[in-house]
Structure formats: C-alpha cells, structure tokens
Amino acid sequence: MKKILCVGHSACDITYILKEYPIENRKYKADGTKIMGGGPTGNAAYLLGKYEEIPSYITTLGKDFYGELIVRELNSVHVDMKNSLINESYTTPCSMIITNTSNGSRTILNHRNKNVIPHDYKIKYDSQPEIILFDGHEIELARMALESFPKALTVLDAGSYKEETVELASKVDFLICSEDFARDYTRVEKLSEENYEEVFSKMEELNKKTVVITLGEKGCIYRKDGELYNFPAYKTKAIDTTGAGDIFHGAFIFSLAKGYDFVKSIKFSSVCASLSVEKIGGRESIPELKDVYERMEKWQTTDFKI
C-alpha cells in the first residue's frame, strides 16, 4: 500500500436535477437536488479513501458550512487533511451544477476567491508520499509539493486550459488531459481520428514522459510501443457525467498504487468512470470496488491501433 497525496481544488457541489437543459428567463421545478463535496482532487482523494488506500489531501477551505461539510465527508473515509489550510478568512468555493438526465450532460457554474497561502506555510509528513495527483489548481501548493517530494511519481488531471496547468503538465510523470485541454493547447477546432496523431505529438512536446487524452464517450488515446492507441469507453446510459473525470483520475492513481500495468490501469479507470455516470452526483456516484472488478471481468475489450 503506497502513500498517496492529492493537491488541488475543493468545492461544495449543489446539483439541480432536470430532464432537460433550461431555457433562459423561465422558471423550472427541479426533479431533485443534492449537496456534496466536490473538486477534481477532492473527489479523487475520497475515492482513494473509500478504496482503503492511504490518501492525504492538501487544499484550502473556509471554516464555513460548505467547508465543514467537505471535511466531514473526507474524514468519513479517513483522508488525512492535516496539511490542508482551513481558515476563517477563506471562503469555501461553491459550484452550482445543472444535470440534464436526458443525455447525462452537466453544466457547472463555479465561484472561488483566491485563498492566499501564508508565507511561513510548510508541508510536513512523517513519511514522504510515493504518488502525487495534481489538478492544476492551488498552484502554490502544487509547486511546494513538487519541490518537497522530488522522488514521488506525479500525475496531473489537466481538465481546463490555463497557464498554471501548462506549467505542471511539463513537469509530471503522467499527463492525463481532457479533450478540451488538448484542443485549447494545440489550438485545433476539433479532435478527430484525422488529427489525433498531430495533436498527440504536440502534447508529447509539452510532456516528454506519458500522455493520455481522455475523450469522454470515445474513450481515451495514448502511445504504446511507438504507436497511437485508442481504448474505448464502456457503452452505458449516462444520466449524470458530474465527477466522471475526477473518478477516472482517482482510479488511475489507485491502479498505480496497486502496481497494475498501464493498459489495465486505463481499463480499471474507464470502468470506474462508466459506473459513475449511471448515478446522480459526483462523490456519491463513486462505485463500489466489487462492482468495478465485476464489470472489468465481464467487459472483454482491449485497445486498438489508430
């Protein structure tokens, strides 16, 4: 069992469940609401705790209703938060999520203030983490972690394009980026089989180690033995894609900790994400480990060369 550290963004997710996306300037009655913690590395840390790994989490939170809710959730699965900055002067970020259950899409509105890191803050652990997951947020904390633990295996969840994410993308061992990030970084209008090689090669110029581009329902692409491969997504009926990417990344970290080979790690992560989109909510949709292994065993698929 390896010590794992997650560094990044926390938010409280308030989800409104609708059967269709709303039209501006109208009133709608939601089919339901859910309130739970969220954020890319926050959800990944929760998954790792649920799967009985040894996760630590560094983030910033306010001492407010939303912050206390997030801390309770993470404590419930034994996530170590002793290096997180929880401060009365901070405001816990909040996201409003509109889930369209007719097609599984989610639209997120997030508000966050910049929480200033004290100049005398230092990361302190009795034993150093062996694997670190970043999400491109809380860049000062990410820089500290990279400097403090140079021997750790590092992974970046590059969801949206911004300068801080690009900075981290060039430094980690595994760059796992979204289609949006790859498109924005390489300045192409759309990713397709016709330009996969071109786009992927540009991403490899940014990260010289290992690159994976996730493509939602199209699976993901990566390089293996010099050739570009596509691993398909599990075919399922999505009712809410909130947190699916976070769960994919958390599952990938779990796979690294277990010593799975690269393709098995991708398959495990894909199955986790496929199960999550069948339920409402991000954190609440993290599947049980037994269900992941059961679907993996039944799903006879592999990657194919592009």
PDB file of C-alpha atoms in Angstrom, residues 32-155:
ATOM      1  CA  GLY A  32     -34.292  16.873  -7.110  1.00  0.00           C
ATOM      2  CA  THR A  33     -31.222  18.433  -5.549  1.00  0.00           C
ATOM      3  CA  LYS A  34     -28.046  17.104  -3.988  1.00  0.00           C
ATOM      4  CA  ILE A  35     -25.354  18.800  -1.915  1.00  0.00           C
ATOM      5  CA  MET A  36     -21.939  17.184  -1.502  1.00  0.00           C
ATOM      6  CA  GLY A  37     -18.240  17.916  -1.642  1.00  0.00           C
ATOM      7  CA  GLY A  38     -16.513  18.081  -4.976  1.00  0.00           C
ATOM      8  CA  GLY A  39     -13.435  19.278  -6.829  1.00  0.00           C
ATOM      9  CA  PRO A  40     -11.130  17.130  -9.003  1.00  0.00           C
ATOM     10  CA  THR A  41      -8.540  16.083  -6.426  1.00  0.00           C
ATOM     11  CA  GLY A  42     -11.134  16.208  -3.643  1.00  0.00           C
ATOM     12  CA  ASN A  43     -13.212  13.549  -5.386  1.00  0.00           C
ATOM     13  CA  ALA A  44     -10.080  11.529  -6.197  1.00  0.00           C
ATOM     14  CA  ALA A  45      -8.976  11.636  -2.545  1.00  0.00           C
ATOM     15  CA  TYR A  46     -12.443  10.494  -1.456  1.00  0.00           C
ATOM     16  CA  LEU A  47     -12.312   7.558  -3.900  1.00  0.00           C
ATOM     17  CA  LEU A  48      -8.880   6.523  -2.628  1.00  0.00           C
ATOM     18  CA  GLY A  49     -10.096   6.667   0.959  1.00  0.00           C
ATOM     19  CA  LYS A  50     -13.193   4.660   0.080  1.00  0.00           C
ATOM     20  CA  TYR A  51     -10.963   2.052  -1.579  1.00  0.00           C
ATOM     21  CA  GLU A  52      -8.880   1.866   1.630  1.00  0.00           C
ATOM     22  CA  GLU A  53      -5.668   3.368   0.332  1.00  0.00           C
ATOM     23  CA  ILE A  54      -3.670   5.893   2.401  1.00  0.00           C
ATOM     24  CA  PRO A  55      -4.602   9.275   0.873  1.00  0.00           C
ATOM     25  CA  SER A  56      -3.574  12.696   2.094  1.00  0.00           C
ATOM     26  CA  TYR A  57      -5.147  15.838   0.716  1.00  0.00           C
ATOM     27  CA  ILE A  58      -3.893  19.415   0.600  1.00  0.00           C
ATOM     28  CA  THR A  59      -6.426  22.096  -0.294  1.00  0.00           C
ATOM     29  CA  THR A  60      -7.815  25.384   1.024  1.00  0.00           C
ATOM     30  CA  LEU A  61     -11.193  25.632   2.755  1.00  0.00           C
ATOM     31  CA  GLY A  62     -13.138  28.173   4.765  1.00  0.00           C
ATOM     32  CA  LYS A  63     -14.443  27.490   8.240  1.00  0.00           C
ATOM     33  CA  ASP A  64     -17.979  27.766   6.947  1.00  0.00           C
ATOM     34  CA  PHE A  65     -20.936  25.455   6.303  1.00  0.00           C
ATOM     35  CA  TYR A  66     -19.567  24.176   2.991  1.00  0.00           C
ATOM     36  CA  GLY A  67     -16.043  23.701   4.318  1.00  0.00           C
ATOM     37  CA  GLU A  68     -17.270  21.767   7.342  1.00  0.00           C
ATOM     38  CA  LEU A  69     -19.387  19.523   5.099  1.00  0.00           C
ATOM     39  CA  ILE A  70     -16.361  18.718   2.918  1.00  0.00           C
ATOM     40  CA  VAL A  71     -14.158  17.960   5.933  1.00  0.00           C
ATOM     41  CA  ARG A  72     -16.795  15.610   7.417  1.00  0.00           C
ATOM     42  CA  GLU A  73     -17.096  13.700   4.156  1.00  0.00           C
ATOM     43  CA  LEU A  74     -13.346  13.267   3.738  1.00  0.00           C
ATOM     44  CA  ASN A  75     -12.879  12.319   7.392  1.00  0.00           C
ATOM     45  CA  SER A  76     -15.529   9.625   6.940  1.00  0.00           C
ATOM     46  CA  VAL A  77     -13.185   7.754   4.566  1.00  0.00           C
ATOM     47  CA  HIS A  78     -10.041   8.555   6.574  1.00  0.00           C
ATOM     48  CA  VAL A  79      -8.439  11.106   4.246  1.00  0.00           C
ATOM     49  CA  ASP A  80      -5.537  12.809   6.045  1.00  0.00           C
ATOM     50  CA  MET A  81      -6.078  16.579   5.871  1.00  0.00           C
ATOM     51  CA  LYS A  82      -3.562  17.770   8.446  1.00  0.00           C
ATOM     52  CA  ASN A  83      -1.661  19.822   5.840  1.00  0.00           C
ATOM     53  CA  SER A  84      -4.786  21.427   4.368  1.00  0.00           C
ATOM     54  CA  LEU A  85      -5.312  25.123   5.032  1.00  0.00           C
ATOM     55  CA  ILE A  86      -8.678  25.623   6.755  1.00  0.00           C
ATOM     56  CA  ASN A  87      -9.043  29.248   7.695  1.00  0.00           C
ATOM     57  CA  GLU A  88     -11.787  31.591   8.864  1.00  0.00           C
ATOM     58  CA  SER A  89     -10.558  34.201   6.382  1.00  0.00           C
ATOM     59  CA  TYR A  90     -11.033  31.785   3.457  1.00  0.00           C
ATOM     60  CA  THR A  91     -14.262  31.174   1.563  1.00  0.00           C
ATOM     61  CA  THR A  92     -15.041  27.627   0.500  1.00  0.00           C
ATOM     62  CA  PRO A  93     -15.705  27.552  -3.264  1.00  0.00           C
ATOM     63  CA  CYS A  94     -19.198  26.559  -4.328  1.00  0.00           C
ATOM     64  CA  SER A  95     -20.385  25.071  -7.632  1.00  0.00           C
ATOM     65  CA  MET A  96     -23.924  25.053  -8.977  1.00  0.00           C
ATOM     66  CA  ILE A  97     -24.417  22.082 -11.284  1.00  0.00           C
ATOM     67  CA  ILE A  98     -27.328  21.581 -13.682  1.00  0.00           C
ATOM     68  CA  THR A  99     -27.654  17.898 -14.548  1.00  0.00           C
ATOM     69  CA  ASN A 100     -29.620  17.042 -17.675  1.00  0.00           C
ATOM     70  CA  THR A 101     -30.686  13.426 -17.122  1.00  0.00           C
ATOM     71  CA  SER A 102     -31.970  13.043 -20.700  1.00  0.00           C
ATOM     72  CA  ASN A 103     -28.397  12.890 -22.006  1.00  0.00           C
ATOM     73  CA  GLY A 104     -26.210  12.861 -18.881  1.00  0.00           C
ATOM     74  CA  SER A 105     -24.622  16.256 -19.519  1.00  0.00           C
ATOM     75  CA  ARG A 106     -23.748  18.611 -16.692  1.00  0.00           C
ATOM     76  CA  THR A 107     -23.226  22.364 -16.721  1.00  0.00           C
ATOM     77  CA  ILE A 108     -21.136  23.820 -13.910  1.00  0.00           C
ATOM     78  CA  LEU A 109     -21.022  27.362 -12.558  1.00  0.00           C
ATOM     79  CA  ASN A 110     -18.211  27.828 -10.042  1.00  0.00           C
ATOM     80  CA  HIS A 111     -17.221  30.749  -7.874  1.00  0.00           C
ATOM     81  CA  ARG A 112     -13.994  30.864  -5.903  1.00  0.00           C
ATOM     82  CA  ASN A 113     -11.892  33.528  -4.263  1.00  0.00           C
ATOM     83  CA  LYS A 114      -8.117  33.264  -4.266  1.00  0.00           C
ATOM     84  CA  ASN A 115      -7.088  31.997  -0.841  1.00  0.00           C
ATOM     85  CA  VAL A 116      -3.647  33.421  -0.066  1.00  0.00           C
ATOM     86  CA  ILE A 117      -1.134  30.883   1.248  1.00  0.00           C
ATOM     87  CA  PRO A 118       0.757  32.115   4.360  1.00  0.00           C
ATOM     88  CA  HIS A 119       4.443  32.767   3.662  1.00  0.00           C
ATOM     89  CA  ASP A 120       5.503  30.507   6.540  1.00  0.00           C
ATOM     90  CA  TYR A 121       3.391  27.500   5.468  1.00  0.00           C
ATOM     91  CA  LYS A 122       5.300  24.228   5.041  1.00  0.00           C
ATOM     92  CA  ILE A 123       4.180  20.723   4.118  1.00  0.00           C
ATOM     93  CA  LYS A 124       5.002  18.264   6.906  1.00  0.00           C
ATOM     94  CA  TYR A 125       4.698  14.474   6.706  1.00  0.00           C
ATOM     95  CA  ASP A 126       6.396  11.768   8.759  1.00  0.00           C
ATOM     96  CA  SER A 127       6.800   9.660   5.606  1.00  0.00           C
ATOM     97  CA  GLN A 128       7.015  11.061   2.107  1.00  0.00           C
ATOM     98  CA  PRO A 129       4.234  10.357  -0.418  1.00  0.00           C
ATOM     99  CA  GLU A 130       5.094   7.963  -3.226  1.00  0.00           C
ATOM    100  CA  ILE A 131       2.394   9.144  -5.653  1.00  0.00           C
ATOM    101  CA  ILE A 132       1.019  12.692  -6.053  1.00  0.00           C
ATOM    102  CA  LEU A 133      -2.053  13.809  -8.013  1.00  0.00           C
ATOM    103  CA  PHE A 134      -2.469  17.449  -9.070  1.00  0.00           C
ATOM    104  CA  ASP A 135      -5.428  19.127 -10.793  1.00  0.00           C
ATOM    105  CA  GLY A 136      -3.880  22.417 -11.956  1.00  0.00           C
ATOM    106  CA  HIS A 137      -5.441  24.429  -9.120  1.00  0.00           C
ATOM    107  CA  GLU A 138      -3.764  25.746  -5.948  1.00  0.00           C
ATOM    108  CA  ILE A 139      -0.559  26.225  -7.940  1.00  0.00           C
ATOM    109  CA  GLU A 140       1.495  27.464  -4.976  1.00  0.00           C
ATOM    110  CA  LEU A 141       0.712  24.306  -3.023  1.00  0.00           C
ATOM    111  CA  ALA A 142       1.463  22.191  -6.104  1.00  0.00           C
ATOM    112  CA  ARG A 143       4.871  23.831  -6.534  1.00  0.00           C
ATOM    113  CA  MET A 144       5.657  23.181  -2.873  1.00  0.00           C
ATOM    114  CA  ALA A 145       4.716  19.508  -3.217  1.00  0.00           C
ATOM    115  CA  LEU A 146       6.882  19.073  -6.317  1.00  0.00           C
ATOM    116  CA  GLU A 147       9.828  20.676  -4.551  1.00  0.00           C
ATOM    117  CA  SER A 148       9.293  18.820  -1.276  1.00  0.00           C
ATOM    118  CA  PHE A 149       8.859  15.333  -2.768  1.00  0.00           C
ATOM    119  CA  PRO A 150      11.046  15.080  -5.901  1.00  0.00           C
ATOM    120  CA  LYS A 151      11.089  11.270  -5.856  1.00  0.00           C
ATOM    121  CA  ALA A 152       7.311  10.849  -5.955  1.00  0.00           C
ATOM    122  CA  LEU A 153       5.529   9.588  -9.067  1.00  0.00           C
ATOM    123  CA  THR A 154       3.393  12.501 -10.269  1.00  0.00           C
ATOM    124  CA  VAL A 155       0.107  12.671 -12.200  1.00  0.00           C
TER     125      VAL A 155
END
